[in-house]
Amino acid sequence: MTNETHVWWKESVIYQIYPRSFADSDGDGIGDLNGITDHLPYLAKLGIDVIWLSPVYQSPNDDNGYDISDYRAIMEDFGTMEDFDRMLATAHRLGMRVVMDLVANHTSDEHVWFVESRSSRKSPYRDFYIWRDGHDGEPPNNWESVFSGPAWEYDEASDQWYLHLFSRKQPDLNWENPQTREAIYDMMRWWCDKGIDGWRMDVISMISKDQRFPDGQVGPDGYGDFFPYVVNGPRVHEFLREMNQEVLSHYDLLTVGEAGGVTIDEAKHYAAADGSELSMVFQFEHVDASLNEPAPLVGKWGTGKASMPKLRAILNKWQMELEGKAWNSLYWNNHDQPRVVSRFGDDRPKWRVRSAKMLATCLHMMKGTPYVYQGEELGMTNRHFSSIDECRDIEELNIWHQAVEELHMVTPEQMLACFDHVARDNVRTPMQWDASPNAGFTTGNPWIAVNPNYAEINAAACLADPDSVFYYYQRLIALRHSMPIIVYGTFHPLMEESEAIWAYERRLDGQTLTVACNWTDQPQPCPLWDDEPGTFVIGNYDTHEPGILKPYEAYVTVR
Ligand code: GLC
């Protein structure tokens, strides 16, 4: 028995759209809002409940919209506010909700707040950002930004430095200032009043900084690590509870915090079942697991692949420990994380479809709210990088400049091999709609090259094939809607000693759902159904042989 409160966002499946790469309606090579509206029936067919839109606000695009210059305007490349309103109304009419990206740790340096702030030490907006004096021409401390190089930028006119944990065009907002917070809340209310259905909160675990700004531990490239002084910072929960009081609690919203560095104990606060902060968080432990096996060459850049037992240990732990205390989000990839079938599965043609379905089963039968990233439902794969010229992401361009060109820490070949594994551009290639030129994404020149495998892997092909990854996701999503045990059942791990099979049970009101997934390309013995066959729920083969899981087989029953 579980006495979990029943709410729509626990019963939903979320689909993430990266607008730049989803669908281009006007031939400029960049996805846009009308492109999204055109494809809403496709999403309705998939059966998803909620769309999460990566940022569509006005932005100079230093970090593809995660650098906002006006929170209340739409990026020109993407269309107009009327286009947005039409997209929102159409989604609602088709029964889907829309969650927006809240990027409030930082703005663009072109945001009027920052332009004002920079204009003089006396500006009323000065304190909207984090300005400090340097030491003898050096920055206030040794922190390294996420996108390489120092986390402080010198402003000659006012002879001070501003903090930017990401690019120098993404100055960090000063959450210590109550006026900054009120300005953010006011903007959030404006969007909520428009009728949006929630927020995905960008790097929300980093909004509260240790005000002493101490030096961090120095890494191989000579910079210091800001993590201990920024992640889950001293006032983060206070700020989120305030935001909840001021804004969130007045609307019916799904809120999910992107919380790099979040621990289970911290998550119990961020996503507390009492609703005092957010609905749920994105934790990073499982996606970061690959990064240390073997050790990366520099920063996050390596070619490691996490083993199934390691991934299982992490996700099983989150399942068990949040039970009854906080709600999990379930994801394999997003616009920052490589394609799951390449990263954790097997993207060789022989196994790609089977493996993609197995991974989906393994995740979607767990307890929590599942997220599908555009193209995941087609089994889209990573791409191959043969030159830096193929890269668009500021993170790749900067690390290339620093580690390859400036410090000679890695060779170009080594870096490109790392890109093949973990570069964010792997997931930012255009959505593959059909086999026509540029995968039907655009009639123009795409802003980033299409993955060459689009002729084979695309939505039209999937829709024409009843056995496709698309229809498998459709079934998984429909099952979640029809079987409360998938939403609310408690989680119990099985066969934890197996090197090959990830298995678990869900239990609710005397019912048991049994899930087993073979993560290898070999048949594996599986005794789970020896005593009782149970009733078939879903699987990725036409037949199931007792006592065995075929290569990449996923099999689910209920009794
Ligand atoms: C988050 C976003 C990422 C962005 C960064 C800075 O991690 O998901 O895409 O680059 O924050 O906003």
Coordinates of C-alpha atoms and ligand atoms in Angstrom, one line a residue:
M1 CA 0.0 0.0 0.0
T2 CA 1.1 3.5 -0.6
N3 CA -0.6 6.6 0.5
E4 CA 1.1 8.8 -2.1
T5 CA -0.9 11.9 -3.1
H6 CA -2.2 11.5 -6.7
V7 CA -1.3 14.4 -9.0
W8 CA -1.2 14.8 -12.8
W9 CA 2.5 15.3 -13.0
K10 CA 3.2 12.0 -11.4
E11 CA 1.0 10.3 -14.0
S12 CA 2.5 12.2 -17.0
V13 CA 5.2 11.5 -19.5
I14 CA 7.2 14.6 -20.6
Y15 CA 8.6 15.2 -24.0
Q16 CA 11.5 17.6 -24.3
I17 CA 11.8 19.8 -27.4
Y18 CA 15.0 21.5 -28.3
P19 CA 13.3 24.1 -30.6
R20 CA 16.4 25.0 -32.6
S21 CA 16.6 21.4 -33.9
F22 CA 13.0 20.2 -33.9
A23 CA 11.3 21.5 -37.1
D24 CA 12.0 24.5 -39.3
S25 CA 8.8 26.0 -40.9
D26 CA 10.3 28.9 -42.8
G27 CA 13.4 27.5 -44.4
D28 CA 16.0 29.5 -42.5
G29 CA 17.7 26.3 -41.2
I30 CA 16.6 26.9 -37.6
G31 CA 13.7 25.2 -35.9
D32 CA 10.9 27.4 -34.8
L33 CA 7.6 27.7 -33.0
N34 CA 5.4 27.2 -36.0
G35 CA 7.5 24.0 -36.8
I36 CA 6.6 22.8 -33.3
T37 CA 2.9 23.6 -33.8
D38 CA 2.9 21.7 -37.1
H39 CA 4.1 18.6 -35.4
L40 CA 1.9 18.7 -32.3
P41 CA -0.3 16.0 -33.7
Y42 CA 2.7 13.7 -34.0
L43 CA 3.3 14.2 -30.2
A44 CA -0.3 13.7 -29.5
K45 CA -0.1 10.4 -31.4
L46 CA 2.9 9.4 -29.3
G47 CA 0.7 10.0 -26.3
I48 CA 2.8 12.3 -24.2
D49 CA 1.2 14.5 -21.6
V50 CA 3.6 17.4 -21.3
I51 CA 6.0 19.3 -23.5
W52 CA 9.1 20.8 -22.0
L53 CA 10.4 23.6 -24.3
S54 CA 14.1 24.5 -24.0
P55 CA 14.4 28.3 -24.0
V56 CA 12.5 30.2 -26.7
Y57 CA 13.1 33.7 -25.3
Q58 CA 15.0 36.5 -26.9
S59 CA 18.7 35.6 -26.9
P60 CA 21.9 36.4 -28.7
N61 CA 22.5 32.6 -28.7
D62 CA 25.9 32.4 -27.1
D63 CA 24.6 29.2 -25.5
N64 CA 21.6 28.5 -27.7
G65 CA 19.0 30.4 -25.8
Y66 CA 20.4 29.6 -22.3
D67 CA 21.5 33.2 -22.3
I68 CA 18.4 35.3 -22.2
S69 CA 18.3 38.9 -23.1
D70 CA 14.5 39.4 -22.6
Y71 CA 12.4 37.0 -20.7
R72 CA 9.2 38.4 -22.1
A73 CA 10.0 38.2 -25.7
I74 CA 10.4 35.4 -28.2
M75 CA 13.7 34.8 -30.0
E76 CA 13.4 36.2 -33.6
D77 CA 14.7 32.9 -35.1
F78 CA 11.8 31.1 -33.4
G79 CA 9.0 33.4 -34.4
T80 CA 6.7 35.8 -32.5
M81 CA 4.7 35.9 -29.3
E82 CA 1.6 35.2 -31.4
D83 CA 3.3 32.1 -32.7
F84 CA 3.9 31.1 -29.1
D85 CA 0.4 31.7 -28.1
R86 CA -0.9 29.6 -31.0
M87 CA 1.5 26.8 -30.1
L88 CA 0.3 26.9 -26.5
A89 CA -3.4 26.9 -27.4
T90 CA -3.0 24.1 -29.9
A91 CA -1.1 22.0 -27.4
H92 CA -3.8 22.5 -24.8
R93 CA -6.5 21.7 -27.3
L94 CA -4.7 18.4 -28.1
G95 CA -4.6 17.6 -24.4
M96 CA -0.9 18.4 -23.8
R97 CA 0.6 20.8 -21.3
V98 CA 3.6 23.0 -21.8
V99 CA 6.5 23.5 -19.4
M100 CA 8.9 26.4 -20.0
D101 CA 12.6 26.6 -19.2
L102 CA 13.4 29.0 -16.4
V103 CA 17.0 30.2 -16.8
A104 CA 17.4 32.3 -13.7
N105 CA 20.9 31.6 -12.4
H106 CA 22.1 34.0 -15.1
T107 CA 21.0 36.2 -18.0
S108 CA 22.7 37.2 -21.2
D109 CA 25.1 40.1 -20.9
E110 CA 22.8 41.8 -23.4
H111 CA 19.9 41.7 -20.9
V112 CA 18.9 45.3 -20.0
W113 CA 19.5 44.5 -16.3
F114 CA 23.1 43.7 -17.0
V115 CA 23.6 46.6 -19.4
E116 CA 22.4 48.8 -16.6
S117 CA 24.4 47.0 -14.0
R118 CA 27.5 47.3 -16.0
S119 CA 27.0 51.0 -16.7
S120 CA 28.2 52.2 -13.3
R121 CA 28.9 51.1 -9.8
K122 CA 26.0 53.4 -8.8
S123 CA 23.4 51.8 -11.1
P124 CA 20.3 50.6 -9.2
Y125 CA 20.9 47.4 -11.1
R126 CA 24.5 47.0 -10.0
D127 CA 23.6 44.6 -7.3
F128 CA 21.5 42.4 -9.6
Y129 CA 24.7 40.7 -10.5
I130 CA 27.8 39.6 -8.6
W131 CA 30.6 42.2 -8.8
R132 CA 33.8 42.0 -6.8
D133 CA 37.2 43.6 -6.7
G134 CA 40.1 41.7 -8.1
H135 CA 43.6 41.3 -6.5
D136 CA 46.5 43.0 -8.3
G137 CA 44.9 42.6 -11.7
E138 CA 43.8 39.0 -10.9
P139 CA 40.2 37.8 -10.6
P140 CA 38.5 37.7 -7.1
N141 CA 39.2 34.0 -6.9
N142 CA 40.5 31.1 -9.0
W143 CA 37.1 29.5 -10.1
E144 CA 36.9 28.0 -13.5
S145 CA 33.8 28.4 -15.6
V146 CA 31.9 25.4 -16.8
F147 CA 32.7 26.4 -20.4
S148 CA 36.5 26.7 -19.7
G149 CA 38.6 29.6 -18.6
P150 CA 38.1 31.9 -15.6
A151 CA 34.6 32.3 -14.1
W152 CA 35.2 36.1 -13.7
E153 CA 35.3 38.8 -16.4
Y154 CA 37.0 42.1 -15.9
D155 CA 35.1 45.3 -16.6
E156 CA 37.5 48.0 -17.3
A157 CA 35.1 50.9 -17.0
S158 CA 34.1 50.2 -13.4
D159 CA 37.3 48.3 -12.5
Q160 CA 35.5 45.3 -11.1
W161 CA 34.9 41.7 -12.1
Y162 CA 31.6 40.0 -12.6
L163 CA 31.0 36.3 -12.0
H164 CA 29.9 34.0 -14.8
L165 CA 29.8 30.3 -14.0
F166 CA 29.1 29.6 -17.7
S167 CA 30.2 31.7 -20.6
R168 CA 31.3 35.3 -20.2
K169 CA 28.1 36.3 -21.9
Q170 CA 26.1 34.6 -19.1
P171 CA 26.6 36.8 -16.0
D172 CA 25.3 35.2 -12.8
L173 CA 22.4 36.9 -11.1
N174 CA 22.8 37.9 -7.5
W175 CA 20.1 36.0 -5.7
E176 CA 21.1 37.6 -2.4
N177 CA 19.4 40.8 -3.6
P178 CA 15.7 40.6 -2.8
Q179 CA 15.0 42.9 -5.8
T180 CA 16.6 40.4 -8.2
R181 CA 14.4 37.7 -6.8
E182 CA 11.2 39.8 -7.0
A183 CA 12.0 40.6 -10.6
I184 CA 12.4 36.9 -11.4
Y185 CA 9.1 36.0 -9.6
D186 CA 7.3 38.8 -11.4
M187 CA 8.4 37.4 -14.8
M188 CA 7.4 33.9 -13.7
R189 CA 3.9 35.2 -12.8
W190 CA 3.6 36.8 -16.2
W191 CA 4.2 33.5 -17.9
C192 CA 2.0 31.5 -15.5
D193 CA -0.8 34.0 -16.1
K194 CA -0.4 33.3 -19.8
G195 CA -1.4 29.7 -19.0
I196 CA 1.9 27.7 -19.1
D197 CA 1.9 24.6 -17.0
G198 CA 5.3 24.6 -15.3
W199 CA 9.0 25.2 -15.2
R200 CA 12.1 23.2 -15.8
M201 CA 14.6 25.2 -13.7
D202 CA 18.1 25.5 -15.3
V203 CA 21.0 24.9 -12.9
I204 CA 18.8 25.8 -10.0
S205 CA 21.1 24.1 -7.5
M206 CA 23.7 26.8 -8.2
I207 CA 21.7 30.0 -7.5
S208 CA 23.0 30.5 -3.9
K209 CA 26.8 31.1 -3.7
D210 CA 29.0 31.0 -0.6
Q211 CA 29.4 34.8 -0.1
R212 CA 33.0 34.4 1.0
F213 CA 33.8 33.3 -2.5
P214 CA 36.8 31.1 -1.4
D215 CA 39.4 29.7 -3.9
G216 CA 38.5 26.2 -5.1
Q217 CA 40.8 23.2 -5.3
V218 CA 43.1 23.6 -8.3
G219 CA 42.8 21.1 -11.2
P220 CA 45.2 20.1 -13.9
D221 CA 44.4 23.1 -16.0
G222 CA 45.3 25.5 -13.2
Y223 CA 41.8 26.7 -12.3
G224 CA 39.9 26.1 -9.1
D225 CA 36.6 24.1 -8.6
F226 CA 33.6 26.2 -7.6
F227 CA 31.4 23.2 -6.9
P228 CA 31.6 23.1 -3.1
Y229 CA 30.8 26.8 -2.8
V230 CA 28.0 27.0 -5.3
V231 CA 26.2 23.7 -5.7
N232 CA 23.4 23.3 -3.1
G233 CA 24.6 26.6 -1.7
P234 CA 23.8 27.9 1.7
R235 CA 20.4 29.6 0.9
V236 CA 19.2 27.6 -2.0
H237 CA 16.3 26.0 -0.1
E238 CA 15.3 29.2 1.5
F239 CA 15.1 30.8 -2.0
L240 CA 13.1 28.0 -3.5
R241 CA 10.6 28.0 -0.6
E242 CA 10.2 31.7 -1.1
M243 CA 9.7 31.2 -4.8
N244 CA 7.2 28.5 -4.0
Q245 CA 5.3 30.9 -1.6
E246 CA 5.4 33.8 -4.0
V247 CA 4.7 32.1 -7.3
L248 CA 4.5 28.4 -7.6
S249 CA 1.9 27.7 -5.0
H250 CA -0.6 30.0 -6.7
Y251 CA -0.8 27.9 -9.9
D252 CA -1.1 24.2 -10.8
L253 CA 2.4 23.5 -12.1
L254 CA 4.9 20.8 -12.7
T255 CA 8.3 22.0 -11.5
V256 CA 11.6 20.2 -12.1
G257 CA 14.9 21.5 -11.0
E258 CA 18.0 20.8 -12.9
A259 CA 20.2 20.0 -10.0
G260 CA 23.8 19.0 -10.9
G261 CA 25.6 17.8 -7.8
V262 CA 22.4 17.0 -5.9
T263 CA 22.6 14.2 -3.3
I264 CA 19.7 12.1 -2.2
D265 CA 19.5 14.0 1.1
E266 CA 19.4 17.3 -0.8
A267 CA 16.8 15.9 -3.2
K268 CA 14.5 15.2 -0.2
H269 CA 14.4 19.0 0.3
Y270 CA 14.2 20.1 -3.3
A271 CA 11.5 17.7 -4.2
A272 CA 9.9 17.3 -0.7
A273 CA 6.6 15.5 -0.8
D274 CA 5.0 18.4 1.2
G275 CA 5.3 20.5 -1.9
S276 CA 7.3 23.2 -0.2
E277 CA 9.8 23.6 -3.0
L278 CA 9.6 21.7 -6.4
S279 CA 7.8 18.7 -7.8
M280 CA 11.1 16.9 -8.6
V281 CA 14.7 17.3 -9.6
F282 CA 17.0 16.0 -12.3
Q283 CA 19.9 14.3 -10.5
F284 CA 23.1 13.6 -12.4
E285 CA 24.6 10.6 -10.7
H286 CA 23.7 8.1 -13.4
V287 CA 24.7 10.3 -16.4
D288 CA 27.9 11.3 -14.7
A289 CA 28.8 7.6 -14.0
S290 CA 30.4 7.1 -17.4
L291 CA 32.6 10.1 -17.0
N292 CA 34.9 8.4 -14.6
E293 CA 35.4 5.0 -16.3
P294 CA 38.2 5.3 -17.2
A295 CA 39.2 8.8 -15.9
P296 CA 38.5 11.6 -18.4
L297 CA 41.3 13.3 -20.2
V298 CA 40.3 16.7 -19.0
G299 CA 37.1 18.0 -17.3
K300 CA 34.1 15.9 -18.4
W301 CA 35.9 14.8 -21.6
G302 CA 36.5 11.1 -21.8
T303 CA 35.4 8.0 -23.7
G304 CA 34.1 6.0 -20.7
K305 CA 31.0 3.9 -20.7
A306 CA 29.4 3.1 -17.4
S307 CA 28.7 -0.6 -16.7
M308 CA 25.1 -1.7 -16.2
P309 CA 25.7 -2.7 -12.6
K310 CA 27.0 0.8 -11.8
L311 CA 24.0 2.5 -13.4
R312 CA 21.7 0.1 -11.7
A313 CA 23.2 0.7 -8.3
I314 CA 22.7 4.4 -8.7
L315 CA 19.2 4.4 -10.0
N316 CA 18.0 1.6 -7.7
K317 CA 19.3 3.7 -4.8
W318 CA 17.4 6.8 -5.9
Q319 CA 14.3 4.6 -6.3
M320 CA 14.5 3.1 -2.8
E321 CA 15.6 6.2 -0.9
L322 CA 13.1 8.7 -2.2
E323 CA 10.2 6.4 -1.6
G324 CA 7.5 8.3 0.2
K325 CA 9.7 11.3 0.7
A326 CA 10.3 12.9 -2.7
W327 CA 9.4 12.2 -6.3
N328 CA 11.9 11.0 -8.9
S329 CA 12.4 12.2 -12.5
L330 CA 13.5 9.5 -14.9
Y331 CA 15.7 10.4 -17.8
W332 CA 18.4 8.9 -20.0
N333 CA 19.1 11.9 -22.2
N334 CA 18.4 15.6 -22.8
H335 CA 19.9 18.4 -24.8
D336 CA 23.1 18.1 -22.7
Q337 CA 23.5 14.3 -22.6
P338 CA 24.4 12.1 -25.5
R339 CA 22.0 9.7 -27.2
V340 CA 21.1 6.9 -24.8
V341 CA 21.2 4.1 -27.4
S342 CA 24.8 5.1 -28.2
R343 CA 25.9 5.9 -24.7
F344 CA 24.4 3.1 -22.6
G345 CA 23.0 0.8 -25.2
D346 CA 24.1 -0.7 -28.5
D347 CA 23.7 1.4 -31.6
R348 CA 25.0 -1.2 -34.1
P349 CA 22.4 -1.7 -36.8
K350 CA 21.8 -5.3 -35.7
W351 CA 20.8 -4.3 -32.1
R352 CA 19.9 -0.6 -32.2
V353 CA 16.1 -1.0 -32.2
R354 CA 16.0 -3.9 -29.7
S355 CA 18.4 -2.0 -27.4
A356 CA 16.5 1.3 -27.6
K357 CA 13.3 -0.5 -26.6
M358 CA 15.1 -2.3 -23.7
L359 CA 16.5 0.9 -22.3
A360 CA 13.1 2.6 -22.6
T361 CA 11.4 -0.3 -20.7
C362 CA 14.0 -0.3 -18.0
L363 CA 13.5 3.4 -17.3
H364 CA 9.7 3.8 -17.9
M365 CA 8.7 1.0 -15.6
M366 CA 10.5 2.7 -12.7
K367 CA 8.8 5.0 -10.2
G368 CA 8.9 8.6 -11.2
T369 CA 8.0 10.9 -14.1
P370 CA 9.7 9.8 -17.4
Y371 CA 11.2 12.3 -19.8
V372 CA 11.7 11.6 -23.5
Y373 CA 14.1 13.7 -25.5
Q374 CA 13.2 14.5 -29.1
G375 CA 14.3 11.7 -31.4
E376 CA 14.7 9.2 -28.5
E377 CA 11.4 7.7 -29.6
L378 CA 13.0 7.0 -33.0
G379 CA 16.1 5.4 -31.5
M380 CA 18.3 8.3 -32.8
T381 CA 22.0 7.9 -32.2
N382 CA 25.1 10.0 -31.5
R383 CA 26.9 11.4 -34.6
H384 CA 30.5 11.2 -35.5
F385 CA 32.8 14.3 -35.4
S386 CA 35.6 14.3 -37.9
S387 CA 36.6 18.0 -37.4
I388 CA 36.0 20.9 -34.9
D389 CA 34.3 22.7 -37.9
E390 CA 31.3 20.4 -37.4
C391 CA 30.8 21.6 -33.8
R392 CA 28.5 24.4 -32.8
D393 CA 28.3 24.1 -29.0
I394 CA 30.2 26.8 -27.1
E395 CA 31.3 24.1 -24.6
E396 CA 33.0 22.1 -27.4
L397 CA 34.5 25.2 -29.1
N398 CA 35.9 26.5 -25.8
I399 CA 37.4 23.2 -24.5
W400 CA 39.0 22.7 -28.0
H401 CA 40.5 26.1 -27.8
Q402 CA 41.8 25.6 -24.2
A403 CA 42.8 21.9 -24.0
V404 CA 43.9 21.3 -27.6
E405 CA 45.1 24.6 -29.0
E406 CA 46.3 26.5 -25.9
L407 CA 47.5 24.0 -23.3
H408 CA 48.2 21.0 -25.6
M409 CA 46.7 18.7 -23.0
V410 CA 45.1 16.4 -25.6
T411 CA 45.5 15.8 -29.3
P412 CA 42.8 16.8 -31.8
E413 CA 42.1 13.1 -32.4
Q414 CA 41.7 12.4 -28.7
M415 CA 39.4 15.3 -28.3
L416 CA 37.2 14.4 -31.3
A417 CA 36.9 10.8 -29.8
C418 CA 35.7 12.4 -26.6
F419 CA 33.2 14.5 -28.6
D420 CA 31.8 11.3 -30.2
H421 CA 31.0 10.1 -26.7
V422 CA 29.9 13.1 -24.7
A423 CA 29.6 16.2 -26.8
R424 CA 26.2 18.0 -26.5
D425 CA 26.0 18.4 -30.3
N426 CA 25.3 14.7 -30.4
V427 CA 21.8 15.4 -29.3
R428 CA 21.4 18.7 -31.1
T429 CA 21.5 17.5 -34.6
P430 CA 18.2 18.0 -36.4
M431 CA 15.2 15.8 -35.6
Q432 CA 15.0 13.2 -38.3
W433 CA 11.5 13.5 -39.8
D434 CA 11.9 11.6 -43.1
A435 CA 14.3 10.4 -45.8
S436 CA 14.1 13.7 -47.8
P437 CA 17.1 16.0 -47.9
N438 CA 18.1 17.3 -44.4
A439 CA 15.8 14.7 -42.9
G440 CA 12.7 16.9 -43.6
F441 CA 13.9 19.2 -40.8
T442 CA 14.4 22.2 -43.1
T443 CA 14.2 23.2 -46.8
G444 CA 17.2 25.5 -46.2
N445 CA 20.7 25.0 -44.7
P446 CA 20.5 23.4 -41.3
W447 CA 22.4 25.4 -38.6
I448 CA 24.0 22.1 -37.6
A449 CA 24.5 19.1 -39.9
V450 CA 22.0 16.3 -39.9
N451 CA 23.2 12.9 -38.7
P452 CA 24.0 11.0 -41.9
N453 CA 21.9 8.0 -40.8
Y454 CA 18.6 9.9 -41.3
A455 CA 17.7 8.0 -44.4
E456 CA 17.3 4.9 -42.3
I457 CA 16.4 6.4 -38.9
N458 CA 13.5 8.8 -39.2
A459 CA 9.9 9.4 -38.0
A460 CA 8.2 8.5 -41.3
A461 CA 10.0 5.1 -41.3
C462 CA 9.0 4.5 -37.7
L463 CA 5.4 5.5 -38.3
A464 CA 5.2 3.0 -41.2
D465 CA 6.6 0.1 -39.1
P466 CA 4.4 -1.3 -36.4
D467 CA 7.5 -2.8 -34.8
S468 CA 9.3 0.5 -34.5
V469 CA 10.8 2.2 -31.5
F470 CA 8.1 4.9 -31.8
Y471 CA 5.2 2.5 -31.3
Y472 CA 7.0 0.9 -28.4
Y473 CA 7.3 4.2 -26.7
Q474 CA 3.6 4.8 -27.5
R475 CA 2.8 1.5 -25.7
L476 CA 4.9 2.3 -22.7
I477 CA 3.3 5.7 -22.3
A478 CA -0.2 4.2 -22.7
L479 CA 0.6 1.6 -20.1
R480 CA 1.5 4.3 -17.6
H481 CA -1.9 5.9 -18.2
S482 CA -3.8 2.7 -17.7
M483 CA -1.9 0.9 -14.9
P484 CA -1.7 2.8 -11.6
I485 CA 1.0 0.3 -10.4
I486 CA 3.4 1.9 -12.9
V487 CA 2.9 5.3 -11.4
Y488 CA 2.4 4.6 -7.7
G489 CA 3.7 1.1 -7.0
T490 CA 6.7 0.8 -4.6
F491 CA 10.0 -0.3 -6.1
H492 CA 11.9 -3.4 -5.1
P493 CA 15.2 -4.5 -6.8
L494 CA 15.7 -8.1 -7.9
M495 CA 18.8 -10.1 -9.1
E496 CA 21.2 -7.4 -7.9
E497 CA 24.1 -9.7 -8.2
S498 CA 23.6 -10.2 -12.0
E499 CA 26.1 -8.6 -14.3
A500 CA 23.7 -8.8 -17.2
I501 CA 20.1 -8.4 -16.1
W502 CA 18.5 -5.3 -14.5
A503 CA 15.4 -6.5 -12.8
Y504 CA 12.9 -5.1 -10.3
E505 CA 9.4 -5.4 -9.0
R506 CA 6.7 -2.8 -8.4
R507 CA 4.0 -3.5 -5.9
L508 CA 0.6 -1.9 -5.3
D509 CA -2.5 -3.1 -3.6
G510 CA -1.6 -6.8 -3.7
Q511 CA -0.5 -6.6 -7.4
T512 CA 3.1 -7.2 -8.5
L513 CA 4.7 -5.9 -11.7
T514 CA 7.9 -7.8 -12.7
V515 CA 10.4 -6.1 -15.0
A516 CA 13.6 -7.7 -16.4
C517 CA 16.0 -6.2 -18.9
N518 CA 19.0 -8.0 -20.5
W519 CA 21.7 -5.4 -21.1
T520 CA 23.9 -7.7 -23.2
D521 CA 24.0 -9.0 -26.7
Q522 CA 23.9 -12.6 -25.4
P523 CA 21.0 -14.7 -24.1
Q524 CA 21.0 -14.8 -20.3
P525 CA 19.4 -17.1 -17.8
C526 CA 16.6 -15.4 -15.9
P527 CA 14.7 -17.4 -13.2
L528 CA 12.2 -14.7 -12.3
W529 CA 9.2 -16.4 -13.9
D530 CA 10.0 -20.0 -13.0
D531 CA 7.3 -20.4 -10.4
E532 CA 4.7 -18.1 -11.8
P533 CA 4.4 -16.9 -15.4
G534 CA 2.3 -13.8 -14.7
T535 CA 0.3 -11.9 -17.4
F536 CA 2.3 -10.3 -20.2
V537 CA 2.4 -6.5 -20.1
I538 CA 5.0 -5.5 -22.6
G539 CA 8.2 -6.9 -24.2
N540 CA 10.5 -6.2 -27.1
Y541 CA 10.3 -9.7 -28.7
D542 CA 7.3 -11.5 -30.2
T543 CA 7.9 -14.5 -27.9
H544 CA 9.4 -15.1 -24.5
E545 CA 11.2 -18.3 -23.7
P546 CA 10.8 -19.4 -20.1
G547 CA 14.0 -19.1 -18.0
I548 CA 15.8 -17.0 -20.6
L549 CA 16.1 -13.4 -21.7
K550 CA 17.2 -13.1 -25.3
P551 CA 19.9 -10.4 -26.3
Y552 CA 18.6 -7.0 -25.1
E553 CA 15.3 -8.5 -24.2
A554 CA 13.0 -6.6 -22.0
Y555 CA 10.1 -8.4 -20.4
V556 CA 7.3 -7.2 -18.1
T557 CA 4.5 -9.1 -16.5
V558 CA 1.9 -8.5 -13.8
R559 CA 0.3 -10.8 -11.3
Ligands
GLC1 C1 22.1 23.9 -18.1 C2 21.5 23.7 -19.5 C3 22.7 23.8 -20.4 C4 23.2 25.2 -20.3 C5 23.6 25.6 -18.9 C6 23.8 27.0 -18.7 O1 23.0 23.0 -17.7 O2 20.9 22.5 -19.5 O3 22.3 23.6 -21.8 O4 24.4 25.3 -21.2 O5 22.7 25.2 -18.0 O6 22.6 27.7 -18.8

